[in-house]
Structures are given as structure tokens and as C-alpha cells.
PDB file of C-alpha atoms in Angstrom:
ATOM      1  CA  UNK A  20       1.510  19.891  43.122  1.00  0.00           C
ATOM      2  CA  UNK A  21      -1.508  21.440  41.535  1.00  0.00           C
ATOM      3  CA  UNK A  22      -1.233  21.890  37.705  1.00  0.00           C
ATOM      4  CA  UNK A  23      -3.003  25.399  37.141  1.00  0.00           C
ATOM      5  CA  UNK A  24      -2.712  27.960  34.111  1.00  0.00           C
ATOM      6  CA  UNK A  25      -3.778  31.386  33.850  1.00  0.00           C
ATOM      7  CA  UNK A  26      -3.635  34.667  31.172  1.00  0.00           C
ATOM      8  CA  UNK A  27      -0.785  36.906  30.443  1.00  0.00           C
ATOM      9  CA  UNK A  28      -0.008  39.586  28.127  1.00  0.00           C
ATOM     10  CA  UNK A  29       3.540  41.090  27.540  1.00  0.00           C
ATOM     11  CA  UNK A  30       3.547  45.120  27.782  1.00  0.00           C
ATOM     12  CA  UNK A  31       6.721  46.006  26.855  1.00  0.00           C
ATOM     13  CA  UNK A  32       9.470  44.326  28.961  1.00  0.00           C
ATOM     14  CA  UNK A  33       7.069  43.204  31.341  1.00  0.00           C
ATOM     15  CA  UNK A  34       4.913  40.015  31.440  1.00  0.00           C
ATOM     16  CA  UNK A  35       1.291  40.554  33.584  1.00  0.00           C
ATOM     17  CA  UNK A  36       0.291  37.425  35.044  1.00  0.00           C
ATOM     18  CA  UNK A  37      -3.386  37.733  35.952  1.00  0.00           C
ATOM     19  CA  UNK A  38      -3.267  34.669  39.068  1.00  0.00           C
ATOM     20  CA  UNK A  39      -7.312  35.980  40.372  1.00  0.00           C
ATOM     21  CA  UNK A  40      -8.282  32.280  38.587  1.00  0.00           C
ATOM     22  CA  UNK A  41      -5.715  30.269  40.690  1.00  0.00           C
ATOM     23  CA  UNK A  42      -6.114  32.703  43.872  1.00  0.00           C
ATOM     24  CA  UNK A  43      -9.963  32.475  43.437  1.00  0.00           C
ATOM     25  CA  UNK A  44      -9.632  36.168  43.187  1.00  0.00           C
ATOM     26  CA  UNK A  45      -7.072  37.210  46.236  1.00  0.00           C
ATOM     27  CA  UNK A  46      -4.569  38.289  44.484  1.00  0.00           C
ATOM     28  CA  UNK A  47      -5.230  39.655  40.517  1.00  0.00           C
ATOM     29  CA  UNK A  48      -2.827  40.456  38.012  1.00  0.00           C
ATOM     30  CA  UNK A  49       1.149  40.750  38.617  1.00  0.00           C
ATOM     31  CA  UNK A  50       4.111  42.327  37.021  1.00  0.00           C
ATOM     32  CA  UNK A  51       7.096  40.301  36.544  1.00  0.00           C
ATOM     33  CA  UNK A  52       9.919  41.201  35.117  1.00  0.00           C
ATOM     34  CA  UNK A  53      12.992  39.395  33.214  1.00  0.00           C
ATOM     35  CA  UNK A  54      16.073  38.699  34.947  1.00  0.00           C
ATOM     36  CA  UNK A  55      19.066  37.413  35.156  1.00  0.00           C
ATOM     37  CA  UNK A  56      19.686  37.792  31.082  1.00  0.00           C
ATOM     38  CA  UNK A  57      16.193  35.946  30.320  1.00  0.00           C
ATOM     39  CA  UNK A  58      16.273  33.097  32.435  1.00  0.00           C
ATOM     40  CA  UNK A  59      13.871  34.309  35.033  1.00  0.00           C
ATOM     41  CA  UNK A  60      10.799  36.444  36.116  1.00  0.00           C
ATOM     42  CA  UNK A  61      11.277  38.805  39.192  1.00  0.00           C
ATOM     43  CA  UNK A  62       7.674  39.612  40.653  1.00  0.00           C
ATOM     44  CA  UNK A  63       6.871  42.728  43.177  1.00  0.00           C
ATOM     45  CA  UNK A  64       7.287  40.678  46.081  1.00  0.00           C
ATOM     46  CA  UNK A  65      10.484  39.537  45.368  1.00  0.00           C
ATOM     47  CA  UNK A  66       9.692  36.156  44.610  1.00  0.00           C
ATOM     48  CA  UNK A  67      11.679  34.789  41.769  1.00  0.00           C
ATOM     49  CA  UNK A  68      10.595  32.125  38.960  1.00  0.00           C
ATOM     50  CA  UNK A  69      13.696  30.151  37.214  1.00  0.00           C
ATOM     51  CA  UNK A  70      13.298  29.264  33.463  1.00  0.00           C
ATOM     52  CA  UNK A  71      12.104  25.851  32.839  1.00  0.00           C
ATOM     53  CA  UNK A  72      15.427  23.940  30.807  1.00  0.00           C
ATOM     54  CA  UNK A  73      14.393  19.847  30.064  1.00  0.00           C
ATOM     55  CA  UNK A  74      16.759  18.094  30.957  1.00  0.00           C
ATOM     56  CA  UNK A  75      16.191  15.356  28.113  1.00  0.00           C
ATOM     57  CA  UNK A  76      16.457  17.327  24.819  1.00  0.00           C
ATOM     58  CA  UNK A  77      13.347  15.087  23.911  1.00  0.00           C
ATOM     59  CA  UNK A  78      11.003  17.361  25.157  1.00  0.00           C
ATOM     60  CA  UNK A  79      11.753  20.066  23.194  1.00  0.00           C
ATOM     61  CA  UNK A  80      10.244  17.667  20.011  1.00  0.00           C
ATOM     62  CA  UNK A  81       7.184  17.687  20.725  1.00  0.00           C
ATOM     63  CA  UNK A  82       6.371  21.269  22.737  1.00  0.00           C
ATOM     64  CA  UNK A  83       3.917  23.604  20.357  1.00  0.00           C
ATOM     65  CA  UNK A  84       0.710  23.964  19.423  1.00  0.00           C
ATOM     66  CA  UNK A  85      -1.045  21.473  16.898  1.00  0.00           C
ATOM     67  CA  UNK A  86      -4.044  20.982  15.119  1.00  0.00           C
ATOM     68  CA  UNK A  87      -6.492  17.469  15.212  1.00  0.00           C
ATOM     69  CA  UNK A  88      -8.287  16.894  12.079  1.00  0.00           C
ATOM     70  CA  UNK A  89     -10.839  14.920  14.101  1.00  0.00           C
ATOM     71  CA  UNK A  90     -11.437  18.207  15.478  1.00  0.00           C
ATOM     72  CA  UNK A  91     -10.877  20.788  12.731  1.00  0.00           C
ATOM     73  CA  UNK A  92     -12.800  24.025  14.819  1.00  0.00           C
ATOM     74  CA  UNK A  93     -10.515  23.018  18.095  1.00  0.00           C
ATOM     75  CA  UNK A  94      -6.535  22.847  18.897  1.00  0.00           C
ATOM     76  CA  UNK A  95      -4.038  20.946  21.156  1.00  0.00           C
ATOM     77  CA  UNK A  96      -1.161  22.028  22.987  1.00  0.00           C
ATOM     78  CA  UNK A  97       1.690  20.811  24.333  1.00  0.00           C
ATOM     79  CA  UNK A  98       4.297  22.247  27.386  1.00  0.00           C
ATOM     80  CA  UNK A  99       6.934  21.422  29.722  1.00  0.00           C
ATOM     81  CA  UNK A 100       6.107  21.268  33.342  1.00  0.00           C
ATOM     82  CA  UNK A 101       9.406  21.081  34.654  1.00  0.00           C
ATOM     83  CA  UNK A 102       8.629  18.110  36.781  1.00  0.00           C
ATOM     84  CA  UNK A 103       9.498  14.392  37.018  1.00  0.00           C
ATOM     85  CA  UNK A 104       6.453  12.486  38.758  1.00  0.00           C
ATOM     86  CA  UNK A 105       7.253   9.046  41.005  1.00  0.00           C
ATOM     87  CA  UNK A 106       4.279   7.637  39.054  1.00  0.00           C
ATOM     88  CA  UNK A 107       5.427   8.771  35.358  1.00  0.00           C
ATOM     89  CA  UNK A 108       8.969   8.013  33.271  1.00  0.00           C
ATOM     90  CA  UNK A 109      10.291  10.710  32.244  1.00  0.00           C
ATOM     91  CA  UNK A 110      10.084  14.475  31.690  1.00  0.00           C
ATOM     92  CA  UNK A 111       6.257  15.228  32.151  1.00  0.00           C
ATOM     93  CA  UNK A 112       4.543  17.801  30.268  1.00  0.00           C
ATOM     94  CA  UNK A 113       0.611  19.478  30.003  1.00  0.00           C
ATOM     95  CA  UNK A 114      -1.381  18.886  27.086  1.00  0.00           C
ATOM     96  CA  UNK A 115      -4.206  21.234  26.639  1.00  0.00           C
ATOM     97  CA  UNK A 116      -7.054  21.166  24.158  1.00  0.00           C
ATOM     98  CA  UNK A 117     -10.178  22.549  22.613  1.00  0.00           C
ATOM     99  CA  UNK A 118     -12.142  19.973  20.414  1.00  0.00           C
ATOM    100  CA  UNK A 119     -14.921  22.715  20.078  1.00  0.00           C
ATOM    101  CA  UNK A 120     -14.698  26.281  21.175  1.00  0.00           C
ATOM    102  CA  UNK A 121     -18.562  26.313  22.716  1.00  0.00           C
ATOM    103  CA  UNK A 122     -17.421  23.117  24.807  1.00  0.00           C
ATOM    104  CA  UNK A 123     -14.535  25.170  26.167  1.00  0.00           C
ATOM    105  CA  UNK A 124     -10.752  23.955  26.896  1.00  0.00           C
ATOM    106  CA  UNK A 125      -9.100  20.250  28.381  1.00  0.00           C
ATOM    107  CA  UNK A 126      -6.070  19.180  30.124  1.00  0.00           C
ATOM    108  CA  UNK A 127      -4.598  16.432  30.769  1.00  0.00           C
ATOM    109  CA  UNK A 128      -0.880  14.915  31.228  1.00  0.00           C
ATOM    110  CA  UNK A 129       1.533  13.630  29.477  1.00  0.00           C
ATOM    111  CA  UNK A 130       5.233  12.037  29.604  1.00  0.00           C
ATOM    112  CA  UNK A 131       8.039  11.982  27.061  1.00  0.00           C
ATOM    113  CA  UNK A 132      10.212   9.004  27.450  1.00  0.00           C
ATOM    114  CA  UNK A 133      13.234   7.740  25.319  1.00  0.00           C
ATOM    115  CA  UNK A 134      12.247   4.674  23.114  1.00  0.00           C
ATOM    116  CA  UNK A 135      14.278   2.547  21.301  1.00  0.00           C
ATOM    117  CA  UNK A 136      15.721   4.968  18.848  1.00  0.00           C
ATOM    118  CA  UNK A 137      13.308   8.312  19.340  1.00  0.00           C
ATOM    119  CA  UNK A 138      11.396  10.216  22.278  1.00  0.00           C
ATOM    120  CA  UNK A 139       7.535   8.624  22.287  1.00  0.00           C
ATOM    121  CA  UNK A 140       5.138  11.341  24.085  1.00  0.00           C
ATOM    122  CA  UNK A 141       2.641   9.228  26.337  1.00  0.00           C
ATOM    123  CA  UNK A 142      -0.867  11.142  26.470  1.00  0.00           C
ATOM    124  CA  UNK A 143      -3.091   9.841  29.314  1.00  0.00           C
ATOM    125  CA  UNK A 144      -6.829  10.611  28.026  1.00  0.00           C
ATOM    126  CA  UNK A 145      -8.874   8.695  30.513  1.00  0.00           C
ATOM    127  CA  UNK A 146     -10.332  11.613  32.260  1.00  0.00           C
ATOM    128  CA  UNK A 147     -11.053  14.009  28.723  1.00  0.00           C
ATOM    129  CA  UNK A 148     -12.830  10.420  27.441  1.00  0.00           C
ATOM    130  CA  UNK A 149     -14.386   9.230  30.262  1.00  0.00           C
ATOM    131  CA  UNK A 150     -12.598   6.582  30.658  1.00  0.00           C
ATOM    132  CA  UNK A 151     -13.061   5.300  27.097  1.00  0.00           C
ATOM    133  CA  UNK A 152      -9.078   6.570  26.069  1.00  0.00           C
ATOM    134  CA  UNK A 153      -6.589   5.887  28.685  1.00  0.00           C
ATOM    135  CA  UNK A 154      -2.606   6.051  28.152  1.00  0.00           C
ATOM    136  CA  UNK A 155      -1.656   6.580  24.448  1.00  0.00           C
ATOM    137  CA  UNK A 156       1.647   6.787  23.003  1.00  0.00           C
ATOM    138  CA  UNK A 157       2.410   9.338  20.639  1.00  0.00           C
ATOM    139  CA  UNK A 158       5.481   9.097  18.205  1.00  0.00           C
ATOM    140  CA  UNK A 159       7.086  12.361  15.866  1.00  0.00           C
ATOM    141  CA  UNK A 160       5.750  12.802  12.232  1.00  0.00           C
ATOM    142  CA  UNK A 161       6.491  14.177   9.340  1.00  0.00           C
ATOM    143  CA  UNK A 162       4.147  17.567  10.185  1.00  0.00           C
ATOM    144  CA  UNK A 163       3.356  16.621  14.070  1.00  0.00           C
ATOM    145  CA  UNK A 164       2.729  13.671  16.118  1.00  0.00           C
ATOM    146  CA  UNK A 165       1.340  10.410  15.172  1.00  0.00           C
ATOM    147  CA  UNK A 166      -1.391   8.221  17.656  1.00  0.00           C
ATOM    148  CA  UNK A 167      -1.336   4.285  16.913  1.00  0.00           C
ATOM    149  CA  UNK A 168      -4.802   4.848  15.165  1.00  0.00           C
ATOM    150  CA  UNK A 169      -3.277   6.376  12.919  1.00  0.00           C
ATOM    151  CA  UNK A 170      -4.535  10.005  13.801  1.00  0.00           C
ATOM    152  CA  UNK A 171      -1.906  12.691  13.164  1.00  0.00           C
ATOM    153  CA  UNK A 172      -1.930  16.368  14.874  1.00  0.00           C
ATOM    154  CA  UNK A 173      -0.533  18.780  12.700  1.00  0.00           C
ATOM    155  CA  UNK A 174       2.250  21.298  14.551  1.00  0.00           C
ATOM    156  CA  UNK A 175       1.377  24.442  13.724  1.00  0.00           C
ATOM    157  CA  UNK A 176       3.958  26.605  15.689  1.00  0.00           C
TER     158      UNK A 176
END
């Protein structure tokens, strides 16, 4: 499917989801509300959203948000999707960026796979490049991720 995000704000015990950006504006911003102790978010019609658990513990290394010193005014994150893709190994995931804030944000998607003895997060950057980046493989740092070039993002949370 479609790989979308949107805004939300938590208001007390209630997360508003403002959707007007994937519904082109049909339908604005919803309530949802936790249930089933945490693991999901009841919305007004009824419909029901499960929490997202990875099935390879992997993933959980390398979801946060990081900073790029080749782009010290911008910031990178990375998420779970919840899906396995025919065309990618493994558990795939969103990475979203900002290499400057007057350029606005990227996305693009990404796979974390088993290796040999640790999880290696594979970044496709063909369409944020132009083509001049395609599939990189990302291994755990010290303080992030590390890029064969050498270039390491920083996790900040």
C-alpha cells in the first residue's frame, strides 16, 4: 500500500490524528483512543488500529531519530512499518529526512535484515539523489549508524 504520514498531538489520553493531508481534505482530524491496555487506538467510527510489534528484535536497533553531520541544520528518522514487502528481505521500515529545513522533508525506504553476526539497515536513496545513491547498507555504531563511506548519523533519541 501507500506509505503516507500525517500530524498528531496527544491531549490528554487521547491522540488527534489530523488525516485532511492523506484524505486531500475529506475527512480532518480524529480522536483515537488507547485500548486494549496500550496496544491499540479505537477511533469514532469504530475502526481499530493494532500496535505495530517487529517481529525480528532487529528493528528495534535502529528505530529513532538521528542527526547527519553532512547536514548539520537537517535530521533523519527512522520507523517500523509493520510490513514485509515481496521485493525487500526483511522487516521494512520509513526513513524520513530534512537535509535543510527551507528544502522541506524526504522519505524513502528501508529494510533491516540479519547479517552475519548483527542486523544491517538497507537505505534505498535513489529517488532523494536522483539516482546518484541507490541501495546502501547501514551497520550499528557506537552513537548511531554507520554508511560504508564512512558517514555516521548520530541517534539522538
Amino acid at each position: 500500500g501507500e506509505v503516507w504520514w500525517t500530524e498528531a498531538e496527544v491531549v490528554g489520553n487521547v491522540l488527534c490524528i489530523d488525516f485532511s493531508k492523506k484524505t486531500n481534505g475529506k475527512v480532518g482530524k480524529l480522536d483515537a483512543k488507547p485500548v486494549n491496555e496500550g496496544t491499540g487506538l479505537l477511533f469514532p467510527d469504530g475502526n481499530t488500529w493494532k500496535r505495530f510489534v517487529s517481529k525480528e528484535a532487529s528493528t528495534a536497533e535502529f528505530t529513532g531519530t538521528y542527526s547527519d553531520p553532512k547536514h548539520p541544520e537537517g535530521w533523519r528518522m527512522i520507523a517500523p512499518t509493520g510490513l514485509v514487502s515481496c521485493d525487500w528481505p526483511g522487516d521494512e521500515t520509513i526513513v524520513v529526512g530534512v537535509d535543510d529545513p527551507a528544502r522541506g522533508a524526504w522519505w524513502t525506504k528501508g529494510s533491516v535484515v540479519k547479517g552475519d553476526d548483527k542486523a544491517k539497515l538497507l537505505i534505498d536513496f535513489s529517488k532523494k539523489t536522483g539516482g546518484k545513491v541507490g541501495l546502501l547498507t547501514a551497520e550499528k555504531a557506537q552513537k548511531g549508524i554507520r554508511f560504508p563511506d564512512g558517514n555516521e548519523w548520530s541517534k539522538t533519541s
